PDB file of C-alpha atoms and ligand atoms in Angstrom:
ATOM      1  CA  MET T1317     116.310  74.130  44.440  1.00  0.00           C
ATOM      2  CA  LYS T1318     117.612  77.656  44.907  1.00  0.00           C
ATOM      3  CA  LYS T1319     114.103  79.036  44.632  1.00  0.00           C
ATOM      4  CA  ASP T1320     112.995  76.686  47.405  1.00  0.00           C
ATOM      5  CA  VAL T1321     115.718  77.890  49.790  1.00  0.00           C
ATOM      6  CA  GLY T1322     114.793  81.486  49.036  1.00  0.00           C
ATOM      7  CA  LEU T1323     111.157  80.790  49.750  1.00  0.00           C
ATOM      8  CA  LYS T1324     111.995  79.058  53.021  1.00  0.00           C
ATOM      9  CA  ALA T1325     114.172  81.979  54.077  1.00  0.00           C
ATOM     10  CA  LEU T1326     111.344  84.362  53.232  1.00  0.00           C
ATOM     11  CA  LEU T1327     108.866  82.301  55.269  1.00  0.00           C
ATOM     12  CA  CYS T1328     111.251  82.219  58.247  1.00  0.00           C
ATOM     13  CA  LEU T1329     111.777  85.952  58.014  1.00  0.00           C
ATOM     14  CA  SER T1330     108.061  86.720  57.901  1.00  0.00           C
ATOM     15  CA  ALA T1331     107.411  84.356  60.840  1.00  0.00           C
ATOM     16  CA  LEU T1332     110.117  86.208  62.786  1.00  0.00           C
ATOM     17  CA  LEU T1333     108.583  89.560  61.911  1.00  0.00           C
ATOM     18  CA  ILE T1334     105.132  88.408  63.045  1.00  0.00           C
ATOM     19  CA  VAL T1335     106.543  87.102  66.351  1.00  0.00           C
ATOM     20  CA  SER T1336     108.518  90.285  67.028  1.00  0.00           C
ATOM     21  CA  SER T1337     105.580  92.540  66.203  1.00  0.00           C
ATOM     22  CA  MET T1338     103.429  90.496  68.605  1.00  0.00           C
ATOM     23  CA  ASN T1339     106.010  90.979  71.345  1.00  0.00           C
ATOM     24  CA  ALA T1340     106.158  94.664  70.619  1.00  0.00           C
ATOM     25  CA  ALA T1341     102.451  94.865  71.378  1.00  0.00           C
ATOM     26  CA  ASP T1342     102.820  93.587  74.945  1.00  0.00           C
ATOM     27  CA  VAL T1343     102.880  96.294  77.632  1.00  0.00           C
ATOM     28  CA  PHE T1344     102.984  96.104  81.440  1.00  0.00           C
ATOM     29  CA  PRO T1345     101.545  98.570  84.008  1.00  0.00           C
ATOM     30  CA  LYS T1346     104.230 100.025  86.290  1.00  0.00           C
ATOM     31  CA  THR T1347     101.642 100.699  88.986  1.00  0.00           C
ATOM     32  CA  THR T1348      97.974  99.855  89.543  1.00  0.00           C
ATOM     33  CA  LEU T1349      96.159 101.424  86.585  1.00  0.00           C
ATOM     34  CA  GLU T1350      92.607 102.509  85.972  1.00  0.00           C
ATOM     35  CA  LEU T1351      90.922 100.956  82.925  1.00  0.00           C
ATOM     36  CA  THR T1352      88.348 103.196  81.244  1.00  0.00           C
ATOM     37  CA  SER T1353      85.765 102.706  78.486  1.00  0.00           C
ATOM     38  CA  ASP T1354      85.542 104.680  75.197  1.00  0.00           C
ATOM     39  CA  SER T1355      83.346 107.205  76.989  1.00  0.00           C
ATOM     40  CA  GLY T1356      85.787 107.539  79.901  1.00  0.00           C
ATOM     41  CA  GLU T1357      83.768 105.491  82.365  1.00  0.00           C
ATOM     42  CA  ALA T1358      85.874 103.627  84.982  1.00  0.00           C
ATOM     43  CA  LEU T1359      85.779  99.867  84.339  1.00  0.00           C
ATOM     44  CA  GLY T1360      88.155  98.758  87.078  1.00  0.00           C
ATOM     45  CA  SER T1361      91.854  98.487  87.814  1.00  0.00           C
ATOM     46  CA  ILE T1362      94.780  96.519  86.427  1.00  0.00           C
ATOM     47  CA  THR T1363      97.564  95.377  88.777  1.00  0.00           C
ATOM     48  CA  PRO T1364     101.318  96.100  88.297  1.00  0.00           C
ATOM     49  CA  GLY T1365     103.173  93.773  85.912  1.00  0.00           C
ATOM     50  CA  THR T1366     100.025  92.389  84.232  1.00  0.00           C
ATOM     51  CA  LYS T1367     100.574  91.455  80.591  1.00  0.00           C
ATOM     52  CA  LEU T1368      98.426  93.690  78.381  1.00  0.00           C
ATOM     53  CA  THR T1369      98.068  93.503  74.615  1.00  0.00           C
ATOM     54  CA  LYS T1370      98.219  96.957  73.111  1.00  0.00           C
ATOM     55  CA  LEU T1371      95.714  97.315  70.266  1.00  0.00           C
ATOM     56  CA  ASP T1372      95.694 101.053  69.591  1.00  0.00           C
ATOM     57  CA  GLU T1373      97.012 104.401  70.802  1.00  0.00           C
ATOM     58  CA  LYS T1374      95.467 107.876  70.901  1.00  0.00           C
ATOM     59  CA  ASN T1375      96.993 110.988  72.455  1.00  0.00           C
ATOM     60  CA  ASP T1376      98.332 109.993  75.895  1.00  0.00           C
ATOM     61  CA  LYS T1377      96.360 106.729  76.129  1.00  0.00           C
ATOM     62  CA  SER T1378      96.599 103.151  74.864  1.00  0.00           C
ATOM     63  CA  PHE T1379      93.715 100.832  74.044  1.00  0.00           C
ATOM     64  CA  VAL T1380      94.607  97.492  75.638  1.00  0.00           C
ATOM     65  CA  MET T1381      93.218  94.021  76.171  1.00  0.00           C
ATOM     66  CA  VAL T1382      93.670  92.059  79.375  1.00  0.00           C
ATOM     67  CA  SER T1383      92.929  88.368  79.128  1.00  0.00           C
ATOM     68  CA  GLY T1384      92.956  85.663  81.749  1.00  0.00           C
ATOM     69  CA  TRP T1385      90.566  83.501  83.736  1.00  0.00           C
ATOM     70  CA  SER T1386      87.802  84.137  86.225  1.00  0.00           C
ATOM     71  CA  ALA T1387      86.554  81.694  88.810  1.00  0.00           C
ATOM     72  CA  TYR T1388      82.929  80.697  88.201  1.00  0.00           C
ATOM     73  CA  GLY T1389      80.574  83.179  89.883  1.00  0.00           C
ATOM     74  CA  GLU T1390      83.392  85.648  90.558  1.00  0.00           C
ATOM     75  CA  GLU T1391      83.271  87.864  87.459  1.00  0.00           C
ATOM     76  CA  SER T1392      84.876  90.830  89.164  1.00  0.00           C
ATOM     77  CA  VAL T1393      88.376  89.310  89.215  1.00  0.00           C
ATOM     78  CA  ILE T1394      90.423  88.238  86.185  1.00  0.00           C
ATOM     79  CA  PHE T1395      93.338  85.977  87.168  1.00  0.00           C
ATOM     80  CA  GLN T1396      96.421  85.071  85.139  1.00  0.00           C
ATOM     81  CA  ASN T1397      95.960  81.284  85.084  1.00  0.00           C
ATOM     82  CA  ILE T1398      93.471  78.564  85.969  1.00  0.00           C
ATOM     83  CA  GLY T1399      93.827  77.705  89.669  1.00  0.00           C
ATOM     84  CA  GLN T1400      96.533  80.319  90.326  1.00  0.00           C
ATOM     85  CA  ARG T1401      95.341  83.432  92.040  1.00  0.00           C
ATOM     86  CA  VAL T1402      97.536  86.038  90.387  1.00  0.00           C
ATOM     87  CA  VAL T1403      95.177  89.009  90.055  1.00  0.00           C
ATOM     88  CA  TYR T1404      95.268  90.701  86.634  1.00  0.00           C
ATOM     89  CA  ALA T1405      92.183  92.917  86.874  1.00  0.00           C
ATOM     90  CA  LEU T1406      89.577  93.956  89.444  1.00  0.00           C
ATOM     91  CA  LEU T1407      86.406  94.945  87.588  1.00  0.00           C
ATOM     92  CA  LYS T1408      83.448  97.067  88.627  1.00  0.00           C
ATOM     93  CA  PRO T1409      79.922  95.668  88.120  1.00  0.00           C
ATOM     94  CA  ASN T1410      79.297  98.135  85.266  1.00  0.00           C
ATOM     95  CA  ALA T1411      82.147  96.453  83.337  1.00  0.00           C
ATOM     96  CA  PHE T1412      80.668  92.948  83.508  1.00  0.00           C
ATOM     97  CA  LYS T1413      78.671  93.442  80.267  1.00  0.00           C
ATOM     98  CA  ASP T1414      81.933  94.173  78.397  1.00  0.00           C
ATOM     99  CA  ILE T1415      83.689  90.939  79.438  1.00  0.00           C
ATOM    100  CA  GLU T1416      84.210  88.515  76.550  1.00  0.00           C
ATOM    101  CA  LYS T1417      83.986  84.941  77.799  1.00  0.00           C
ATOM    102  CA  GLY T1418      85.066  81.588  76.385  1.00  0.00           C
ATOM    103  CA  GLN T1419      84.453  77.899  77.112  1.00  0.00           C
ATOM    104  CA  SER T1420      84.849  77.076  80.799  1.00  0.00           C
ATOM    105  CA  LYS T1421      87.300  74.469  82.127  1.00  0.00           C
ATOM    106  CA  THR T1422      87.629  72.690  85.462  1.00  0.00           C
ATOM    107  CA  ASP T1423      90.874  72.620  87.453  1.00  0.00           C
ATOM    108  CA  ASP T1424      92.431  69.752  89.444  1.00  0.00           C
ATOM    109  CA  TYR T1425      90.107  70.530  92.367  1.00  0.00           C
ATOM    110  CA  ASP T1426      86.947  70.491  90.209  1.00  0.00           C
ATOM    111  CA  ALA T1427      86.530  74.261  90.374  1.00  0.00           C
ATOM    112  CA  GLU T1428      85.203  75.865  87.186  1.00  0.00           C
ATOM    113  CA  TRP T1429      87.183  78.616  85.406  1.00  0.00           C
ATOM    114  CA  ILE T1430      86.072  80.845  82.529  1.00  0.00           C
ATOM    115  CA  PRO T1431      88.450  82.439  79.992  1.00  0.00           C
ATOM    116  CA  SER T1432      87.682  86.152  80.271  1.00  0.00           C
ATOM    117  CA  GLN T1433      88.960  89.231  78.530  1.00  0.00           C
ATOM    118  CA  ILE T1434      88.151  92.910  78.526  1.00  0.00           C
ATOM    119  CA  LYS T1435      89.368  95.903  76.538  1.00  0.00           C
ATOM    120  CA  GLY T1436      89.759  99.512  77.598  1.00  0.00           C
ATOM    121  CA  TRP T1437      91.985 102.574  77.789  1.00  0.00           C
ATOM    122  CA  VAL T1438      94.962 103.151  80.107  1.00  0.00           C
ATOM    123  CA  LYS T1439      97.465 106.005  80.432  1.00  0.00           C
ATOM    124  CA  ASN T1440     100.690 105.609  78.410  1.00  0.00           C
ATOM    125  CA  SER T1441     102.860 107.197  81.077  1.00  0.00           C
ATOM    126  CA  ASP T1442     102.310 104.242  83.390  1.00  0.00           C
ATOM    127  CA  LEU T1443     103.198 101.498  80.897  1.00  0.00           C
ATOM    128  CA  ALA T1444     106.510  99.651  80.562  1.00  0.00           C
ATOM    129  CA  SER T1445     107.444  97.659  77.461  1.00  0.00           C
ATOM    130  CA  ASN T1446     109.447  95.211  79.571  1.00  0.00           C
ATOM    131  CA  GLN T1447     107.997  93.257  82.514  1.00  0.00           C
ATOM    132  CA  GLU T1448     111.418  93.089  84.229  1.00  0.00           C
ATOM    133  CA  ASP T1449     111.313  96.885  84.634  1.00  0.00           C
ATOM    134  CA  VAL T1450     108.120  96.539  86.667  1.00  0.00           C
ATOM    135  CA  TRP T1451     109.553  93.848  88.954  1.00  0.00           C
ATOM    136  CA  LYS T1452     112.441  96.152  90.004  1.00  0.00           C
ATOM    137  CA  GLU T1453     110.087  97.989  92.368  1.00  0.00           C
ATOM    138  CA  GLY T1454     108.939  94.741  94.040  1.00  0.00           C
ATOM    139  CA  ALA T1455     112.523  93.496  94.306  1.00  0.00           C
ATOM    140  CA  LYS T1456     113.504  96.771  95.983  1.00  0.00           C
ATOM    141  CA  LEU T1457     110.651  96.567  98.512  1.00  0.00           C
ATOM    142  CA  PHE T1458     111.562  92.942  99.264  1.00  0.00           C
ATOM    143  CA  GLY T1459     115.197  93.884  99.862  1.00  0.00           C
ATOM    144  CA  GLU T1460     114.366  96.869 102.066  1.00  0.00           C
ATOM    145  CA  ARG T1461     111.360  95.624 104.043  1.00  0.00           C
ATOM    146  CA  CYS T1462     111.447  91.875 104.439  1.00  0.00           C
ATOM    147  CA  GLY T1463     114.713  90.945 106.059  1.00  0.00           C
ATOM    148  CA  SER T1464     114.967  93.073 109.194  1.00  0.00           C
ATOM    149  CA  CYS T1465     113.058  90.903 111.702  1.00  0.00           C
ATOM    150  CA  HIS T1466     113.920  87.492 110.271  1.00  0.00           C
ATOM    151  CA  GLN T1467     116.008  86.148 107.402  1.00  0.00           C
ATOM    152  CA  ALA T1468     114.205  87.217 104.205  1.00  0.00           C
ATOM    153  CA  HIS T1469     112.120  84.304 102.921  1.00  0.00           C
ATOM    154  CA  PRO T1470     112.945  83.886  99.221  1.00  0.00           C
ATOM    155  CA  SER T1471     110.083  84.050  96.702  1.00  0.00           C
ATOM    156  CA  ASP T1472     110.513  80.398  95.656  1.00  0.00           C
ATOM    157  CA  GLU T1473     109.980  79.163  99.219  1.00  0.00           C
ATOM    158  CA  PHE T1474     106.193  79.514  98.796  1.00  0.00           C
ATOM    159  CA  THR T1475     103.577  79.055  96.056  1.00  0.00           C
ATOM    160  CA  VAL T1476     101.704  81.607  93.951  1.00  0.00           C
ATOM    161  CA  ASN T1477      98.588  81.038  96.073  1.00  0.00           C
ATOM    162  CA  GLN T1478     100.430  81.313  99.422  1.00  0.00           C
ATOM    163  CA  TRP T1479     102.128  84.676  98.843  1.00  0.00           C
ATOM    164  CA  PRO T1480      99.080  87.011  98.935  1.00  0.00           C
ATOM    165  CA  ASN T1481      98.186  85.888 102.481  1.00  0.00           C
ATOM    166  CA  ILE T1482     101.804  86.042 103.689  1.00  0.00           C
ATOM    167  CA  ILE T1483     102.224  89.599 102.389  1.00  0.00           C
ATOM    168  CA  LYS T1484      98.860  90.521 103.893  1.00  0.00           C
ATOM    169  CA  ALA T1485     100.015  89.189 107.287  1.00  0.00           C
ATOM    170  CA  MET T1486     103.333  91.111 107.027  1.00  0.00           C
ATOM    171  CA  LYS T1487     102.107  94.352 105.443  1.00  0.00           C
ATOM    172  CA  ASP T1488     101.692  96.306 108.680  1.00  0.00           C
ATOM    173  CA  ARG T1489     104.962  95.012 110.101  1.00  0.00           C
ATOM    174  CA  ALA T1490     106.751  96.030 106.894  1.00  0.00           C
ATOM    175  CA  GLY T1491     104.868  99.347 106.625  1.00  0.00           C
ATOM    176  CA  LEU T1492     103.531  98.657 103.142  1.00  0.00           C
ATOM    177  CA  LEU T1493     101.039 101.062 101.570  1.00  0.00           C
ATOM    178  CA  PRO T1494      98.248  99.420  99.504  1.00  0.00           C
ATOM    179  CA  GLU T1495     100.062 100.104  96.205  1.00  0.00           C
ATOM    180  CA  GLN T1496     103.306  98.665  97.608  1.00  0.00           C
ATOM    181  CA  GLN T1497     101.396  95.595  98.752  1.00  0.00           C
ATOM    182  CA  TRP T1498     100.317  95.016  95.116  1.00  0.00           C
ATOM    183  CA  GLN T1499     103.845  95.598  93.808  1.00  0.00           C
ATOM    184  CA  LEU T1500     105.368  93.134  96.252  1.00  0.00           C
ATOM    185  CA  THR T1501     102.608  90.518  95.930  1.00  0.00           C
ATOM    186  CA  LYS T1502     102.812  90.471  92.129  1.00  0.00           C
ATOM    187  CA  TYR T1503     106.619  90.330  92.248  1.00  0.00           C
ATOM    188  CA  MET T1504     106.711  87.426  94.735  1.00  0.00           C
ATOM    189  CA  GLN T1505     104.016  85.527  92.796  1.00  0.00           C
ATOM    190  CA  ALA T1506     105.882  85.983  89.503  1.00  0.00           C
ATOM    191  CA  HIS T1507     108.944  84.386  91.131  1.00  0.00           C
ATOM    192  CA  ALA T1508     107.150  81.834  93.327  1.00  0.00           C
ATOM    193  CA  LYS T1509     107.929  78.120  93.595  1.00  0.00           C
ATOM    194  CA  ASP T1510     105.228  77.189  91.072  1.00  0.00           C
ATOM    195  CA  ALA T1511     105.211  80.388  88.956  1.00  0.00           C
ATOM    196  CA  LYS T1512     104.210  79.731  85.328  1.00  0.00           C
TER     197      LYS T1512
HETATM  198  C1  HEC W1743     108.517  93.882 112.098  1.00  0.00           C
HETATM  199  C2  HEC W1743     109.057  92.553 111.885  1.00  0.00           C
HETATM  200  C3  HEC W1743     108.776  91.848 110.549  1.00  0.00           C
HETATM  201  C4  HEC W1743     108.930  92.324 109.282  1.00  0.00           C
HETATM  202  C5  HEC W1743     109.385  93.700 108.842  1.00  0.00           C
HETATM  203  C6  HEC W1743     108.555  91.245 108.388  1.00  0.00           C
HETATM  204  N1  HEC W1743     108.229  90.142 109.100  1.00  0.00           N
HETATM  205 FE1  HEC W1743     107.776  88.307 108.357  1.00  0.00          FE
HETATM  206  N2  HEC W1743     107.523  87.570 110.227  1.00  0.00           N
HETATM  207  C7  HEC W1743     107.640  88.304 111.395  1.00  0.00           C
HETATM  208  C8  HEC W1743     107.295  87.453 112.530  1.00  0.00           C
HETATM  209  C9  HEC W1743     107.286  87.888 113.987  1.00  0.00           C
HETATM  210  C10 HEC W1743     106.999  86.175 111.995  1.00  0.00           C
HETATM  211  C11 HEC W1743     106.585  84.909 112.773  1.00  0.00           C
HETATM  212  C12 HEC W1743     105.195  84.433 112.423  1.00  0.00           C
HETATM  213  C13 HEC W1743     104.107  85.403 112.796  1.00  0.00           C
HETATM  214  O1  HEC W1743     104.085  85.903 113.909  1.00  0.00           O
HETATM  215  O2  HEC W1743     103.268  85.677 111.910  1.00  0.00           O
HETATM  216  C14 HEC W1743     107.161  86.285 110.549  1.00  0.00           C
HETATM  217  C15 HEC W1743     106.987  85.244 109.677  1.00  0.00           C
HETATM  218  C16 HEC W1743     107.148  85.336 108.292  1.00  0.00           C
HETATM  219  C17 HEC W1743     107.039  84.217 107.379  1.00  0.00           C
HETATM  220  C18 HEC W1743     106.837  82.773 107.760  1.00  0.00           C
HETATM  221  C19 HEC W1743     105.435  82.305 107.543  1.00  0.00           C
HETATM  222  C20 HEC W1743     105.359  80.795 107.635  1.00  0.00           C
HETATM  223  O3  HEC W1743     104.230  80.304 107.584  1.00  0.00           O
HETATM  224  O4  HEC W1743     106.391  80.133 107.736  1.00  0.00           O
HETATM  225  C21 HEC W1743     107.203  84.707 106.125  1.00  0.00           C
HETATM  226  C22 HEC W1743     107.190  83.929 104.820  1.00  0.00           C
HETATM  227  C23 HEC W1743     107.422  86.127 106.255  1.00  0.00           C
HETATM  228  N3  HEC W1743     107.399  86.479 107.584  1.00  0.00           N
HETATM  229  C24 HEC W1743     107.590  86.982 105.180  1.00  0.00           C
HETATM  230  C25 HEC W1743     107.833  88.344 105.320  1.00  0.00           C
HETATM  231  C26 HEC W1743     107.880  89.239 104.184  1.00  0.00           C
HETATM  232  C27 HEC W1743     107.663  88.875 102.733  1.00  0.00           C
HETATM  233  C28 HEC W1743     108.131  90.481 104.694  1.00  0.00           C
HETATM  234  C29 HEC W1743     108.225  91.770 103.944  1.00  0.00           C
HETATM  235  C30 HEC W1743     107.009  92.253 103.361  1.00  0.00           C
HETATM  236  C31 HEC W1743     108.236  90.330 106.149  1.00  0.00           C
HETATM  237  N4  HEC W1743     108.023  89.028 106.473  1.00  0.00           N
HETATM  238  C32 HEC W1743     108.528  91.358 107.016  1.00  0.00           C
HETATM  239  C33 HEC W1743     108.038  89.614 111.492  1.00  0.00           C
HETATM  240  C34 HEC W1743     108.323  90.456 110.428  1.00  0.00           C
END
């Protein structure tokens, strides 16, 4: 009896350790980051706040994996979820051969999506271990730039797929630089009406 309890406790503890070590491996770009191959070739860019799995570290760089979904015939963009256009990575054609693909699925609108992942190196200095730290920049931009002409429209007023076009329409009015446009878009999408 006692032995059994001890064993259960041990199993619980090891499960906890596995879960916490998995969490520890998640990292999030603070800004748009360049992803490079082993030989230093540019593979594409990763947007702010994207969940990356850290697999290795060497000098000032981390070897990471980004995994998500690409729309059929649109290999250059990896999105967070099926049917939701939260951009995780924008890949260059020379990176296409390095994409690992899974079994495709169709969404509610009969569009085909392919699980896609790619690995590469990013700079450590631009990584946060907590996604909330990344969203602070978007929240700040929203507070400073989006409520002067009209009442600020809260993030949960619109869907994940509506926000990119709204920000695009407002970017000149709000004086957003391209990097700020990414920061704000990713922040609003992460807190949108239908955010997953
Ligand atoms: C310089 C003034 C100005 C600033 C700054 C501004 N907006 Fe607007 N916004 C407008 C105007 C004018 C409209 C009315 C619709 C139109 O003309 O596009 C509007 C409309 C909107 C709408 C309504 C769209 C709809 O379909 O109901 C949203 C949402 C919105 N803005 C979001 C934002 C966000 C987010 C920011 C910050 C990045 C922002 N706005 C900054 C002027 C501004």
